[in-house]
Coordinates of C-alpha atoms and ligand atoms in Angstrom, one line a residue:
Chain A
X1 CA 9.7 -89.4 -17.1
X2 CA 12.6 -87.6 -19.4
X3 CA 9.9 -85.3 -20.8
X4 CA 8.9 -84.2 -17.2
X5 CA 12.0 -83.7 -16.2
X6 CA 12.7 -81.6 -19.6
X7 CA 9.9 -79.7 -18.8
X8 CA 10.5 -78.7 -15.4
X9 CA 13.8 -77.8 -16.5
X10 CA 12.8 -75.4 -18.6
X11 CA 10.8 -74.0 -16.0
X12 CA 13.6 -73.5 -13.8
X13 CA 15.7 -71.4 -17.1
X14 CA 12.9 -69.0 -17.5
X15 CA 12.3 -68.2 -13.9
X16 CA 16.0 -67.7 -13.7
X17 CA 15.6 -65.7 -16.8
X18 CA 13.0 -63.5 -15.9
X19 CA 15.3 -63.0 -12.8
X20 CA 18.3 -61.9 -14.8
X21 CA 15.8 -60.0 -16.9
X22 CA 14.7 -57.8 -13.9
X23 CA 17.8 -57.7 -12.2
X24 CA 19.1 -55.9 -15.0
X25 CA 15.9 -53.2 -15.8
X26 CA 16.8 -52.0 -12.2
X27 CA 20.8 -52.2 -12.2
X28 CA 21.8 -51.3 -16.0
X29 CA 20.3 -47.5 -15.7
X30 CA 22.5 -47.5 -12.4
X31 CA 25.2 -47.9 -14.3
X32 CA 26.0 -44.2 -14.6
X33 CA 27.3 -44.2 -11.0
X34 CA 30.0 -46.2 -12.5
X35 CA 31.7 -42.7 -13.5
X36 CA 29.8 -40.4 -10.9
X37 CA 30.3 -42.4 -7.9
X38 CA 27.9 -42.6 -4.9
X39 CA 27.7 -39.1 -3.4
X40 CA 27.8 -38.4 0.2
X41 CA 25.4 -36.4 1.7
X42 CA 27.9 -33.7 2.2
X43 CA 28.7 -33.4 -1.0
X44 CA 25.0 -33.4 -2.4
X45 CA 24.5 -30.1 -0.3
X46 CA 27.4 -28.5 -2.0
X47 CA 26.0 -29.1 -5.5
X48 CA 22.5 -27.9 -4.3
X49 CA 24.3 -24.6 -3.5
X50 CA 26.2 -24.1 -7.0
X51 CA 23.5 -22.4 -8.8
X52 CA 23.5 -21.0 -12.3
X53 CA 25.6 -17.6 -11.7
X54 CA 23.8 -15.8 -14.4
X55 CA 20.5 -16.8 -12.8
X56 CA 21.6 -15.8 -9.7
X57 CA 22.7 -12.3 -11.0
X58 CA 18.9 -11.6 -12.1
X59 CA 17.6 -13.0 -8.7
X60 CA 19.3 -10.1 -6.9
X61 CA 18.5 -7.7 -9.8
X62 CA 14.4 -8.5 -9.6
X63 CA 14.3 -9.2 -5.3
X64 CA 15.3 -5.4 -4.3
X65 CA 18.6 -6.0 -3.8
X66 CA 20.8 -3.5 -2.9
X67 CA 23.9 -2.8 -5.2
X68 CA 26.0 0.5 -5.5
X69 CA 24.5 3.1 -7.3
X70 CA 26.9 6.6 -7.3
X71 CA 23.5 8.4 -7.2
X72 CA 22.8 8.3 -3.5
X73 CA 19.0 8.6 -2.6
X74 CA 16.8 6.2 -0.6
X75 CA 16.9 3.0 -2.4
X76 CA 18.5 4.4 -5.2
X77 CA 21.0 1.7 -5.1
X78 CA 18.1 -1.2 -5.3
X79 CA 16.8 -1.8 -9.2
X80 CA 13.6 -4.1 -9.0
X81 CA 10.7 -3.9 -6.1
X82 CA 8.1 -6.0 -6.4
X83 CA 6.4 -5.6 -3.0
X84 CA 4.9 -1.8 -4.9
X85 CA 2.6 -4.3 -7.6
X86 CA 1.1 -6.3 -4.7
X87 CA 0.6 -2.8 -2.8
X88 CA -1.3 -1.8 -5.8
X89 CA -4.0 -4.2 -6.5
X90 CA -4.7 -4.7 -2.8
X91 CA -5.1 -1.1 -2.5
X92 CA -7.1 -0.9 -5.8
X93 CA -9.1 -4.2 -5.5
X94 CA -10.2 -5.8 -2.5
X95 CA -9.5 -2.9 -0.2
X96 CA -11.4 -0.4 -2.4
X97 CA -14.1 -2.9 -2.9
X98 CA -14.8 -4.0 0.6
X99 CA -14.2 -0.4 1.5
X100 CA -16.9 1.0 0.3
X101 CA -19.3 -2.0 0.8
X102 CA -18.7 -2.1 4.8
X103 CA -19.6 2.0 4.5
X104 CA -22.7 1.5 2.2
X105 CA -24.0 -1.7 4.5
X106 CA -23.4 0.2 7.5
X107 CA -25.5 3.1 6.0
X108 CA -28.3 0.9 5.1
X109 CA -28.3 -0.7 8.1
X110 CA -28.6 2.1 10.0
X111 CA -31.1 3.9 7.5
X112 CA -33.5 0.5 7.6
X113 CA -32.7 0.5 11.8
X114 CA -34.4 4.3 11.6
X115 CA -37.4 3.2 9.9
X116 CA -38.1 0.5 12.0
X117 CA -37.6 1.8 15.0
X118 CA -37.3 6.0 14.6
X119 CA -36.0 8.1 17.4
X120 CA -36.0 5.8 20.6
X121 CA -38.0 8.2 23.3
X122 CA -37.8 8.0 26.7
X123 CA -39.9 6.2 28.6
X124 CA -40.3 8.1 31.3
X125 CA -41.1 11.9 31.9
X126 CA -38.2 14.3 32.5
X127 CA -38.0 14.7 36.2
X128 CA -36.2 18.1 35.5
X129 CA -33.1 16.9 37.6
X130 CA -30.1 16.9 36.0
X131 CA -27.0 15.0 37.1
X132 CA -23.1 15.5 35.5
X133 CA -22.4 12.8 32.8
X134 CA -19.4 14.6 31.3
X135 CA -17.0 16.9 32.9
X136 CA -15.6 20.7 30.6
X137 CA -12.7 18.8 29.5
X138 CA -13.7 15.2 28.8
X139 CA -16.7 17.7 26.5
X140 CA -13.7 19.3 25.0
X141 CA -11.5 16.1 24.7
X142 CA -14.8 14.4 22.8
X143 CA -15.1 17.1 20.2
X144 CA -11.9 17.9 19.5
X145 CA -11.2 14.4 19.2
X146 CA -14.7 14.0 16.9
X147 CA -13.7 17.5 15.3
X148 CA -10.8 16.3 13.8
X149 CA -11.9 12.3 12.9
X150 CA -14.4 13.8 10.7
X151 CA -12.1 16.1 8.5
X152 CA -9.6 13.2 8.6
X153 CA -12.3 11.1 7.1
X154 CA -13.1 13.1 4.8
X155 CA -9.9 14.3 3.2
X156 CA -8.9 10.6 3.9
X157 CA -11.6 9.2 2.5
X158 CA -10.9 12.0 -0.6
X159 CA -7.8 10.4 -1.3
X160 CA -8.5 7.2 -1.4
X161 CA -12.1 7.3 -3.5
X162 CA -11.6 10.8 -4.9
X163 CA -10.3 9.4 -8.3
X164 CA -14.0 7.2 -8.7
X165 CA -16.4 9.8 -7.3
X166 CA -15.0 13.3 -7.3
X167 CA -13.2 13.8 -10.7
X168 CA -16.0 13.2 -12.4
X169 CA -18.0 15.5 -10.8
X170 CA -15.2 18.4 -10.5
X171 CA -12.6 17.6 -13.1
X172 CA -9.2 16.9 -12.8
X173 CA -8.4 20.3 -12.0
X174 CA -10.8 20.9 -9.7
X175 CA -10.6 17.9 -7.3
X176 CA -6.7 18.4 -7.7
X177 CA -7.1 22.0 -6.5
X178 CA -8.9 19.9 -3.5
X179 CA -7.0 17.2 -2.8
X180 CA -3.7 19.1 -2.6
X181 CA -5.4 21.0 0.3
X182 CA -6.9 18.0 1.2
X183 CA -3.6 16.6 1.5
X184 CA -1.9 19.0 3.3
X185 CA -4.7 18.7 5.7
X186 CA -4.7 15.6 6.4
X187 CA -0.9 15.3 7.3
X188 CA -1.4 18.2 9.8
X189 CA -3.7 17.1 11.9
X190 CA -2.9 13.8 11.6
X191 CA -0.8 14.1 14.8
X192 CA -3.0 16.4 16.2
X193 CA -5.6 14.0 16.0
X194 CA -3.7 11.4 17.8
X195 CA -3.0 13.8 20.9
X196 CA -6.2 14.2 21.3
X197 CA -7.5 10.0 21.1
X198 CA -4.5 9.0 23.3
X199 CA -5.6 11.8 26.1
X200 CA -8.7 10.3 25.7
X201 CA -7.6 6.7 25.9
X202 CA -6.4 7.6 29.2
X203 CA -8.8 9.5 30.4
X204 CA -11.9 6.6 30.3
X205 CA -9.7 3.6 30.8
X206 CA -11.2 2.7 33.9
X207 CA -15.0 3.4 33.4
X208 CA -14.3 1.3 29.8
X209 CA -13.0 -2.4 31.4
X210 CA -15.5 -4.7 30.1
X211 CA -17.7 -7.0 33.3
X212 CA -20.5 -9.2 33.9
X213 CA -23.0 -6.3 33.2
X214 CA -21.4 -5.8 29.7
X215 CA -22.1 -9.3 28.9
X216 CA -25.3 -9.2 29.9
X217 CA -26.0 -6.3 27.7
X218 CA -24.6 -8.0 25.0
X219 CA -26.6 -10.7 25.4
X220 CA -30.1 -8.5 25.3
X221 CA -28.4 -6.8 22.0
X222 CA -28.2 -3.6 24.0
X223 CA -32.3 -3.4 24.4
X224 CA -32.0 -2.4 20.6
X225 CA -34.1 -5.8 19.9
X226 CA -37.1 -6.8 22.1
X227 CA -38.9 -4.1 25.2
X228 CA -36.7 -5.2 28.1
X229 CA -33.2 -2.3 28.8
X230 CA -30.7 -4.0 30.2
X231 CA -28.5 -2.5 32.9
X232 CA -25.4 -0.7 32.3
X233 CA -23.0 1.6 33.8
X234 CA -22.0 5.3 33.2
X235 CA -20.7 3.5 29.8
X236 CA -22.7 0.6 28.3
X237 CA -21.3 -2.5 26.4
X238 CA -21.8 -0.8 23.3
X239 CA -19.9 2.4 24.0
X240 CA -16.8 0.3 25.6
X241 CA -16.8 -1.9 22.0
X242 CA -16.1 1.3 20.2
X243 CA -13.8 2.4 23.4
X244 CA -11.6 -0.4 22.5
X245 CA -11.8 0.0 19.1
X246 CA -10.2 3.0 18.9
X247 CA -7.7 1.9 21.8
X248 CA -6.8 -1.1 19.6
X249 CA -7.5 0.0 15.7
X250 CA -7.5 3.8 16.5
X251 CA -3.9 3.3 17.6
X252 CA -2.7 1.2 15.2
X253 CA -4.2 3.8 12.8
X254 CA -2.3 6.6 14.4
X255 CA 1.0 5.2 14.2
X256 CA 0.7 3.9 10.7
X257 CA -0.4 7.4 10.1
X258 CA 2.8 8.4 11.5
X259 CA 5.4 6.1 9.4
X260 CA 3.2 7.8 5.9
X261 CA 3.3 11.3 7.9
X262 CA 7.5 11.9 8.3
X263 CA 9.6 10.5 5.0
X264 CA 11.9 12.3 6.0
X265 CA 12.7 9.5 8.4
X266 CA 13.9 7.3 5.3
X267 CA 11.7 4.6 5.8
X268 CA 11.4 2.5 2.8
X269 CA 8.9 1.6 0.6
X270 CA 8.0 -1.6 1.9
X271 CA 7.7 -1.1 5.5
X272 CA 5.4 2.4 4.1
X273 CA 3.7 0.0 1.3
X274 CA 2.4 -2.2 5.2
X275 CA 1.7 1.1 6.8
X276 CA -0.5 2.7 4.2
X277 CA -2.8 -0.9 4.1
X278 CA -3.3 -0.8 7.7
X279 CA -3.9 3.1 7.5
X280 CA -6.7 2.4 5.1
X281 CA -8.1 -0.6 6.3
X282 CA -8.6 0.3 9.8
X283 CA -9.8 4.0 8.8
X284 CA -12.4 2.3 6.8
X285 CA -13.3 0.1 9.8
X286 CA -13.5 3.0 12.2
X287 CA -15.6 5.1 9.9
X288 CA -18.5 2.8 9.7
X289 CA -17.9 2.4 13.7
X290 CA -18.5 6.3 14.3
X291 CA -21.5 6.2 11.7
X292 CA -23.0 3.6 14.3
X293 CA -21.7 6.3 17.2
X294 CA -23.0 9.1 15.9
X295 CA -26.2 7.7 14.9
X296 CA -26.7 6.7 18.6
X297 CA -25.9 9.6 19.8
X298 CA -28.2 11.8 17.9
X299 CA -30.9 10.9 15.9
X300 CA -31.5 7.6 17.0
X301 CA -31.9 8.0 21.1
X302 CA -33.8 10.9 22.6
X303 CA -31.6 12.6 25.1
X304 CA -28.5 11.4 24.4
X305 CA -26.9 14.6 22.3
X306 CA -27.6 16.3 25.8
X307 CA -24.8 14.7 27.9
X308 CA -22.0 15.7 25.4
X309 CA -23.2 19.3 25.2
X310 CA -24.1 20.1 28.1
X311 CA -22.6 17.7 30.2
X312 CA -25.6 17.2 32.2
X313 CA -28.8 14.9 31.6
X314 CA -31.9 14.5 32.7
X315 CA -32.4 11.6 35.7
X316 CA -35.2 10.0 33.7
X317 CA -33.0 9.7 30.5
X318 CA -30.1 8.0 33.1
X319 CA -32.4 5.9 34.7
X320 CA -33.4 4.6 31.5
X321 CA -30.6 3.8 29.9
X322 CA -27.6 3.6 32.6
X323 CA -29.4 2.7 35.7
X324 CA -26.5 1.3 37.8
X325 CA -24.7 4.5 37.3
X326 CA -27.4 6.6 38.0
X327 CA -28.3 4.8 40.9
X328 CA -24.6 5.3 42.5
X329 CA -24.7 8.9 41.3
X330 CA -27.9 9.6 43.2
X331 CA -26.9 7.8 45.9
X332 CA -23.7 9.7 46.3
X333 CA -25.4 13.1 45.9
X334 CA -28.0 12.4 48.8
X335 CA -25.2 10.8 50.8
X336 CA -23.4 13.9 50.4
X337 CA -26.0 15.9 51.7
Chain B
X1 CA 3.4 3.2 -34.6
X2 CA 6.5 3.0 -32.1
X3 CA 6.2 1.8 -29.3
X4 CA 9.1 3.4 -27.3
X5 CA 11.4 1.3 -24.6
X6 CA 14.7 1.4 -23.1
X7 CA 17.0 -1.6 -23.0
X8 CA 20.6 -1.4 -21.1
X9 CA 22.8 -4.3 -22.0
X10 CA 25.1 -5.5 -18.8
X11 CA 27.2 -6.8 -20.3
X12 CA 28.6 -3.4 -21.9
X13 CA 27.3 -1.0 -19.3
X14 CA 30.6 0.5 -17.8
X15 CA 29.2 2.4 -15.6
X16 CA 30.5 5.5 -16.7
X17 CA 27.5 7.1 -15.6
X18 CA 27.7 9.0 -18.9
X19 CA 24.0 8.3 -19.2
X20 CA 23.1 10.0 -15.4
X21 CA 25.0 13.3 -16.6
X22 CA 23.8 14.1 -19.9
X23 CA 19.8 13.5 -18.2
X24 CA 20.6 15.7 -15.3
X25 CA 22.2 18.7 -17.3
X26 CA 19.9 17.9 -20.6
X27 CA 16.7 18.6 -18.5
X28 CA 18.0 20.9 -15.4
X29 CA 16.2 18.2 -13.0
X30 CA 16.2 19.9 -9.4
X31 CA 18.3 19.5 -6.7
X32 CA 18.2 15.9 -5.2
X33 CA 16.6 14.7 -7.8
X34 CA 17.9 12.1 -10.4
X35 CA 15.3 10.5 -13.1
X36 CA 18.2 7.6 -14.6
X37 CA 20.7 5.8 -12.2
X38 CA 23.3 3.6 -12.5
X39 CA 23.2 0.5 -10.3
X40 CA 25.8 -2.2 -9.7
X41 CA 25.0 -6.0 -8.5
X42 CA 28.1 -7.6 -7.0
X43 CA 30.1 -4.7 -6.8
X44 CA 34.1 -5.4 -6.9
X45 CA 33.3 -9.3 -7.3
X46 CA 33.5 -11.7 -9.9
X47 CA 31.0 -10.8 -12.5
X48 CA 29.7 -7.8 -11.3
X49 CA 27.6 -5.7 -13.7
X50 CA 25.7 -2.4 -13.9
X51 CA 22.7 -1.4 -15.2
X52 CA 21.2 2.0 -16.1
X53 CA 17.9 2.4 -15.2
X54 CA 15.1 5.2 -15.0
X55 CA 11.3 5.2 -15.7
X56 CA 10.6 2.2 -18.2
X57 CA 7.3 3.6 -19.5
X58 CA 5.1 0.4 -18.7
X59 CA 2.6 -0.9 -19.8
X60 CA -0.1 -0.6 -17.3
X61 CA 1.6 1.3 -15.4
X62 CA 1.6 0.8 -11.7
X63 CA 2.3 4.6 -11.2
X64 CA -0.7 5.5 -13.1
X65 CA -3.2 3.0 -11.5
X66 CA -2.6 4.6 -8.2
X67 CA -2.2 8.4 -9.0
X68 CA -5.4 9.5 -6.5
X69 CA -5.4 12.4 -8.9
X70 CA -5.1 9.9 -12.0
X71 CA -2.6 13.0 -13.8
X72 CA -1.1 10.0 -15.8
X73 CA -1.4 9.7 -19.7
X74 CA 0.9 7.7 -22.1
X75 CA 1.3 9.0 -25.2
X76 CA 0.7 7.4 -28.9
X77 CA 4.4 6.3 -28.6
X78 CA 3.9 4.5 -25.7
X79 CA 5.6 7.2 -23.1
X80 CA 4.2 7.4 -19.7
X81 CA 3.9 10.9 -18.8
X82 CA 2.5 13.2 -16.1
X83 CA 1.1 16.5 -15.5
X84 CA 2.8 18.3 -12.9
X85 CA -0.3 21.1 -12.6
X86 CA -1.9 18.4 -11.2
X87 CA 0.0 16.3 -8.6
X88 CA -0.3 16.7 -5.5
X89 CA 3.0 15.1 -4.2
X90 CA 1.9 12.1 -1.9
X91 CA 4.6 9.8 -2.9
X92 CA 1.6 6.7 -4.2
X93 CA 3.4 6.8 -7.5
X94 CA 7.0 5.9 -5.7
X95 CA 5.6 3.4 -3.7
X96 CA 4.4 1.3 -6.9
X97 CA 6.7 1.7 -9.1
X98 CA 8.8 -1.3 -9.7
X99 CA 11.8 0.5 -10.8
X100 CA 11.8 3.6 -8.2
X101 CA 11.7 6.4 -11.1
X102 CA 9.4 8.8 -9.2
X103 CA 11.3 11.6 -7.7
X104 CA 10.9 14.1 -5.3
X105 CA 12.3 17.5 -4.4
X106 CA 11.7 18.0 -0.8
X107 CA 9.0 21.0 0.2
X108 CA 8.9 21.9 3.3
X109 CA 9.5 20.2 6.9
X110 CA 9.7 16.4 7.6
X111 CA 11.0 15.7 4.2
X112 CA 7.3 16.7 2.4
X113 CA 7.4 16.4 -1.0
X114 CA 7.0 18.5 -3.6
X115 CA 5.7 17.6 -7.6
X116 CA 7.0 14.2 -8.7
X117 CA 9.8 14.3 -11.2
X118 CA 10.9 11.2 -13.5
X119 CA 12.4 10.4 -16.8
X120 CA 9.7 11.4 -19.5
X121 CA 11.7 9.6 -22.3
X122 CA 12.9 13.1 -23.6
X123 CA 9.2 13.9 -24.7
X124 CA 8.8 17.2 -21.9
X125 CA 5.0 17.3 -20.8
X126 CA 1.3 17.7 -21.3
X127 CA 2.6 21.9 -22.0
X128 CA 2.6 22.8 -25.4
X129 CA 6.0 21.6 -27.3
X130 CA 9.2 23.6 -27.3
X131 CA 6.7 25.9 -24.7
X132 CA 8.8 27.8 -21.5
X133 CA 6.4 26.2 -19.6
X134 CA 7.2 22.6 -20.9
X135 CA 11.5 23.3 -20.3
X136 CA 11.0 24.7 -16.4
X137 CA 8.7 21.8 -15.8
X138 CA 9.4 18.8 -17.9
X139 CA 12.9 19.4 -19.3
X140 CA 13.7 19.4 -22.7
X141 CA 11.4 17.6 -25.8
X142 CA 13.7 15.9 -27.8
X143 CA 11.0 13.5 -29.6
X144 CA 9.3 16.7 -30.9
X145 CA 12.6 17.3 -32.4
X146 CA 12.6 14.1 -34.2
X147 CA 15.8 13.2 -31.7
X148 CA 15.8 10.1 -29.2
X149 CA 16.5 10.1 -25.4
X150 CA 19.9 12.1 -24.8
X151 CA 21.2 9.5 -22.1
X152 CA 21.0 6.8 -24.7
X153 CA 22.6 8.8 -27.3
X154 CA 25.3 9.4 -24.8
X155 CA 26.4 6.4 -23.8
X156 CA 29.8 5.3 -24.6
X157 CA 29.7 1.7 -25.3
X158 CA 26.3 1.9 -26.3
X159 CA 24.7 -0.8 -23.9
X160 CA 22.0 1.9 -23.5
X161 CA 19.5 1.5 -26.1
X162 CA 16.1 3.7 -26.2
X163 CA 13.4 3.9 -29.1
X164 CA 11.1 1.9 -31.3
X165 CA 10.8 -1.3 -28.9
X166 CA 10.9 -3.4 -32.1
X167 CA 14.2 -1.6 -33.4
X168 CA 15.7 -2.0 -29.5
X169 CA 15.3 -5.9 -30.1
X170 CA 16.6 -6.0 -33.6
X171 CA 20.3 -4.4 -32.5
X172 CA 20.0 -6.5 -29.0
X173 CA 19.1 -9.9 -30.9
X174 CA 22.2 -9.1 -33.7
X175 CA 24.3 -8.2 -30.9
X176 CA 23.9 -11.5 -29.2
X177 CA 24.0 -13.7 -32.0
X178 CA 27.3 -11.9 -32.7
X179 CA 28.1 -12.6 -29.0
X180 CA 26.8 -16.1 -28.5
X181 CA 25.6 -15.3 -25.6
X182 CA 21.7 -15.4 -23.9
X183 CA 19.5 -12.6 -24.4
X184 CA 18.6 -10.6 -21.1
X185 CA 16.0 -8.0 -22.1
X186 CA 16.8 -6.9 -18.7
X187 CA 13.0 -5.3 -16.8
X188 CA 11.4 -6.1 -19.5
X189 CA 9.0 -8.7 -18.1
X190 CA 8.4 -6.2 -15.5
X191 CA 7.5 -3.4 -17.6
X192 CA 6.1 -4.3 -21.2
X193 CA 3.5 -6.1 -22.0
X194 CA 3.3 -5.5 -25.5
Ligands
LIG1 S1 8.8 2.7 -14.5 FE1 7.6 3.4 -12.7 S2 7.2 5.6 -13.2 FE2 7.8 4.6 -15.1 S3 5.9 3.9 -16.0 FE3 6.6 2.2 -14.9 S4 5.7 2.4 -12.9 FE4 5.5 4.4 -13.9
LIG2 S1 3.0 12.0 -6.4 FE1 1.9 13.1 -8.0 S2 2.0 11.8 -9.8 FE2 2.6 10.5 -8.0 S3 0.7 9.5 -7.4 FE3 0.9 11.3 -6.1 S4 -0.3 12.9 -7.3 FE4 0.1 11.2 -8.7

């Protein structure tokens, strides 16, 4: 009996014990409040805010802050950009990568497209009629526009691979003879070149809205795959992508192309650092757009070079490839008469 | 073989602008155009300081990587410098740059630029030494003399310190042992990595 009771005493000391025991691993290291106190929420938020001074100091000097500087010049008062190293490798790597992929894919695309399918003829004889497909001016707009994209493009395109591909085959003299022209050219008719897109933005707003025959045209992969031509109006799906392209990209080109054009609006490097990787990326996009347009338009579809120039083209070749429009143009003509 | 760098030590940078002055008439920079600076953080507050900065002649330098007509070189002392002949002014240098040491004097309408101008350590250009050609572009050659940067040489309390990189840190660790204080090899993450 005693020894049971012994024993369950000595139960009951070492649970209490191990109580005390673990009481005190939490509370002892708490200890240290003893002398801090409990803190208020308030007050924690005021010591979060009390950095290291001297840290601070070199935070503003590395984050482009601006101090006083007696020498006055943009920025001149700022002593540490990062931003211009991020500009640099995204300019150099990716950018320049991709770049010239999208340009050599779009190339072989187009090159393979050729051999499979040549010059796409039309199916019928030339009736000999002609009807108006492009007015003088929208002629005029289109190659002034076209004009200046493709020496844009080229000086552009100068600048930004010249270093790879040009100086070793003309030196460092040489291609810096070019590019300075190069250069000069490209800020020129920069703005020139933006006149002209925006007039024709305007111009073919209307005759560019996408519809239901758009989608449909999409949908057959613009007759380029299978025998079938699906309809389309004076401008097919095809031609309105690339209309809105260079309503959407082509504008956000321009105005890039302005904030790089004027420094002598003091912007500052950052918001030019941006600029210059939307310049180049959309530029790049664009290009391999017009190599599709200009393939179309020439080489790969009988007939088509004809509208542009002359601004007429043959019934047969409208039938064939924009029969809603040249029904409602022939319709209108014999109405008319 | 040196490996040349600049260190300016705020906490004995006046800002006297001693340094900007002698550069400026040393080199007869253009009009507009200033290759060192003086720059102070917290001005006319509690520990304010100023720092003198110009080109710090990176390593890898960002300038060079984006030059479209790649007219960078760095010399065996570790100077970056550039050929004038060839650059074509398009500002790419300016926009990398972490310390904004490319210059520009304006050419022409809308603020065009003309041939970038920066600090070339005091070691004038890709001309031939003590050349005409070399002054009117580059400014003086003091290295070719056997002379370190003039700004340096200038400054009054001697917080700007330029020459043999391993030289700079000797005098800068000395000094703040002496000092007790932390060493702030001020832009020197940024720029060296050797
Ligand atoms: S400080 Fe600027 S200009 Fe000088 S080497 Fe570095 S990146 Fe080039
Ligand atoms: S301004 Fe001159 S040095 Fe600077 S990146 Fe352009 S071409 Fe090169």
């Amino acid at each position: 009996m005693s020894t049971t009771s012994t024993l369950s005493r000595r139960k009951k000391m070492m649970a209490w014990t191990g109580l005390v025991m673990l009481m005190a691993i939490f509370l002892l290291p708490m200890t240290g409040y003893i002398s801090t106190g409990f803190v208020t929420a308030a007050e924690e938020q005021v010591r979060e805010q009390q950095t290291n001074p001297r840290s601070d100091y070199w935070r503003l000097v590395r984050n482009n802050t601006e101090g006083y500087s007696a020498v006055t010049g943009l920025e001149a008062n700022e002593l540490i950009q990062g931003s211009g190293q991020v500009w640099r490798q995204l300019r150099n790597g990716p950018i320049a990568t991709y770049g010239s992929w999208l340009i050599g894919f779009t190339l072989a695309v187009l090159a393979v497209f050729y051999m499979w399918h040549g010059n796409i003829k039309m199916t019928h004889p030339r009736t000999g009629q002609t009807i108006e497909r492009w007015t003088l001016n929208e002629r005029r707009m289109h190659w002034l526009t076209a004009g200046l994209f493709v020496i844009l493009g080229i000086t552009g395109l100068s600048l930004f691979y010249g270093r790879l591909v040009l100086i070793p085959i003309f030196g460092h003299n040489g291609f810096s003879a070019y590019a300075e022209i190069a250069k000069w050219t490209h800020n020129i008719l920069g703005p020139a070149f933006m006149v002209a897109l925006l007039s024709m933005i305007v111009t073919w707003f209307k005759s560019n809205l996408l519809n239901k025959v758009d989608m449909e045209w999409f949908k057959a992969f613009g007759g380029m795959i299978g025998d079938k031509h699906p309809s389309a109006e004076k401008l097919n799906g095809g031609e309105k992508m690339w209309y809105w392209a260079l309503a959407t990209m082509g504008v956000a080109l321009c105005l890039t192309g302005l904030v790089l054009d004027f420094p002598n609006f003091d912007q500052e490097r950052e918001i030019i650092q941006v600029s210059h990787l939307i310049h180049v990326v959309t530029a790049l996009i664009l290009i391999a757009f017009a190599f599709g347009h200009i393939y179309i338009g020439t080489i790969g579809t009988e007939g088509a070079l004809e509208g542009m120039v002359t601004g007429h083209v043959d019934t047969a070749w409208a039938e064939q490839h924009h029969d809603l429009w040249a029904k409602s143009v022939i319709k209108k003509e014999s109405d008319s008469h | 073989m040196a490996r040349m760098k600049f260190l300016c030590d705020e906490e004995r940078c006046i800002e006297c602008n001693a340094c900007v002055t002698a550069c400026k008439n040393e080199h007869e920079v253009p009009w507009g155009v200033n290759r060192r600076r003086v720059v102070t953080m917290d001005d006319g507050l509690p520990g304010e300081k100023s720092i003198s900065v110009a080109c710090m002649h990176c390593t890898d330098a960002p300038c060079q990587a984006v030059c479209p007509v790649d007219c960078f070189y760095t010399t065996d002392d570790g100077v970056v410098l550039h050929d004038k002949d060839l650059c074509i002014g398009c500002g790419y240098c300016l926009y990398a740059c972490p310390f904004g040491a490319p210059q520009y004097p304006q050419e022409g309408a809308f603020g065009a630029r003309g041939k970038m101008d920066k600090c070339t350590f005091c070691a004038g250009g890709p001309e031939e030494d003590h050349s005409h050609e070399e002054l009117e572009k580059y400014g003086r050659n003091r290295l070719a003399e056997g002379k370190l940067p003039l700004c340096a040489e200038m400054c009054s309390t001697k917080s700007l310190l330029a020459g043999d990189g391993d030289m700079v840190s000797d005098i800068f660790r000395n000094r703040v042992i002496r000092r007790e204080g932390v060493a702030n090899t001020w832009g020197w993450n940024t720029a060296y990595k050797d």
